[in-house]
PDB file of C-alpha atoms in Angstrom:
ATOM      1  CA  UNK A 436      26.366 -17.994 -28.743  1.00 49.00           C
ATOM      2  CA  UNK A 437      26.332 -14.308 -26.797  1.00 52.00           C
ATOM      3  CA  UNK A 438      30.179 -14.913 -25.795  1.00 55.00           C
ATOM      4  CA  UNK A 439      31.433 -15.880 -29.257  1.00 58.00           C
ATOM      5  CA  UNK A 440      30.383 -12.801 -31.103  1.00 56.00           C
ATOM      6  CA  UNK A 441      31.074 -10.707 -28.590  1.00 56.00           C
ATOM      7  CA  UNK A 442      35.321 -11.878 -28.556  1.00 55.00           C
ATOM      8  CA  UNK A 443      35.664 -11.544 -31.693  1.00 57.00           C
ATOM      9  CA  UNK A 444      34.849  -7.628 -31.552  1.00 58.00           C
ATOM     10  CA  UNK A 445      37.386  -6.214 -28.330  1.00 64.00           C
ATOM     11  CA  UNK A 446      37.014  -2.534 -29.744  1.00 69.00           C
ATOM     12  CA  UNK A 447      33.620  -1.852 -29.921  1.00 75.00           C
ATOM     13  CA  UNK A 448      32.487   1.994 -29.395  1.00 90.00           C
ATOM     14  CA  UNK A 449      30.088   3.263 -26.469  1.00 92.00           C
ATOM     15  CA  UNK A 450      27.622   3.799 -29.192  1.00 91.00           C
ATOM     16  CA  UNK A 451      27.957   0.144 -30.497  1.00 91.00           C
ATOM     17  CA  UNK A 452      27.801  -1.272 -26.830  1.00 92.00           C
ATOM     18  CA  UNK A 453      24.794   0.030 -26.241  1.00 93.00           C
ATOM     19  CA  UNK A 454      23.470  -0.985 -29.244  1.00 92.00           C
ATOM     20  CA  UNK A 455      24.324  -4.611 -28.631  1.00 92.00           C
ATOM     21  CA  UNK A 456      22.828  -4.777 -25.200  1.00 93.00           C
ATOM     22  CA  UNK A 457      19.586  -3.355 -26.762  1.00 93.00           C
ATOM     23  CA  UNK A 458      19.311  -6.098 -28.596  1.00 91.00           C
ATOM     24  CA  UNK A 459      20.639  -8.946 -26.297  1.00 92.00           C
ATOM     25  CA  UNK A 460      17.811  -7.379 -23.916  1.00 92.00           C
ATOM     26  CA  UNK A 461      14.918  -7.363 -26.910  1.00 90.00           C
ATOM     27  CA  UNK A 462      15.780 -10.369 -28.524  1.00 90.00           C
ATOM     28  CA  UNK A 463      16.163 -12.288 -24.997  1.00 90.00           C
ATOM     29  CA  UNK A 464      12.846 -11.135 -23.736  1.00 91.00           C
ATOM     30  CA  UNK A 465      11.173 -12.086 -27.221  1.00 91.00           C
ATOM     31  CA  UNK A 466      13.240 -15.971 -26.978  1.00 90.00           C
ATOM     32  CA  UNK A 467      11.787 -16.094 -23.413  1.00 90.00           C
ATOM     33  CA  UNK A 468       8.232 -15.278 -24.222  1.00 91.00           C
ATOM     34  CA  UNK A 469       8.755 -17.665 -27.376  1.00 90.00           C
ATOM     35  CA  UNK A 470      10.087 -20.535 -25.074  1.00 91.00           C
ATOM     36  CA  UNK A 471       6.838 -20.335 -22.229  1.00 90.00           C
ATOM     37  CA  UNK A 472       4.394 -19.986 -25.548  1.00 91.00           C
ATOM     38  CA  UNK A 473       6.050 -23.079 -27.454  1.00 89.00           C
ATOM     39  CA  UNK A 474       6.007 -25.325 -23.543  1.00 88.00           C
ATOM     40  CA  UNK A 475       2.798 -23.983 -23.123  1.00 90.00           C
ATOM     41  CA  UNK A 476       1.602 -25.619 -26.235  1.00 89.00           C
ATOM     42  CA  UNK A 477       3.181 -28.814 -26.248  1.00 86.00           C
ATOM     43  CA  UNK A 478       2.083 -29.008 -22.733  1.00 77.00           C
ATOM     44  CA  UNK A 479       5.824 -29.897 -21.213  1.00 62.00           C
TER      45      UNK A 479
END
């Protein structure tokens, strides 16, 4: 998933870059918190 979107763009500005590791970072941490909340509750 983070590989494919991320060929199909080579020139991507500074500005964008940064951008797009913001949100791998934000929406990684929120999946991760998600993931230990949904085991959690089904008690895997």
């Amino acid at each position: 998933m983070s590989t494919k979107g991320r060929n199909n763009r080579k020139r991507t500005t500074p500005w964008e870059q940064m951008l797009e590791n913001f949100e791998q970072r934000v929406f990684g941490e929120a999946r991760l918190e998600l993931d230990v909340r949904y085991f959690r509750a089904t008690g895997v």
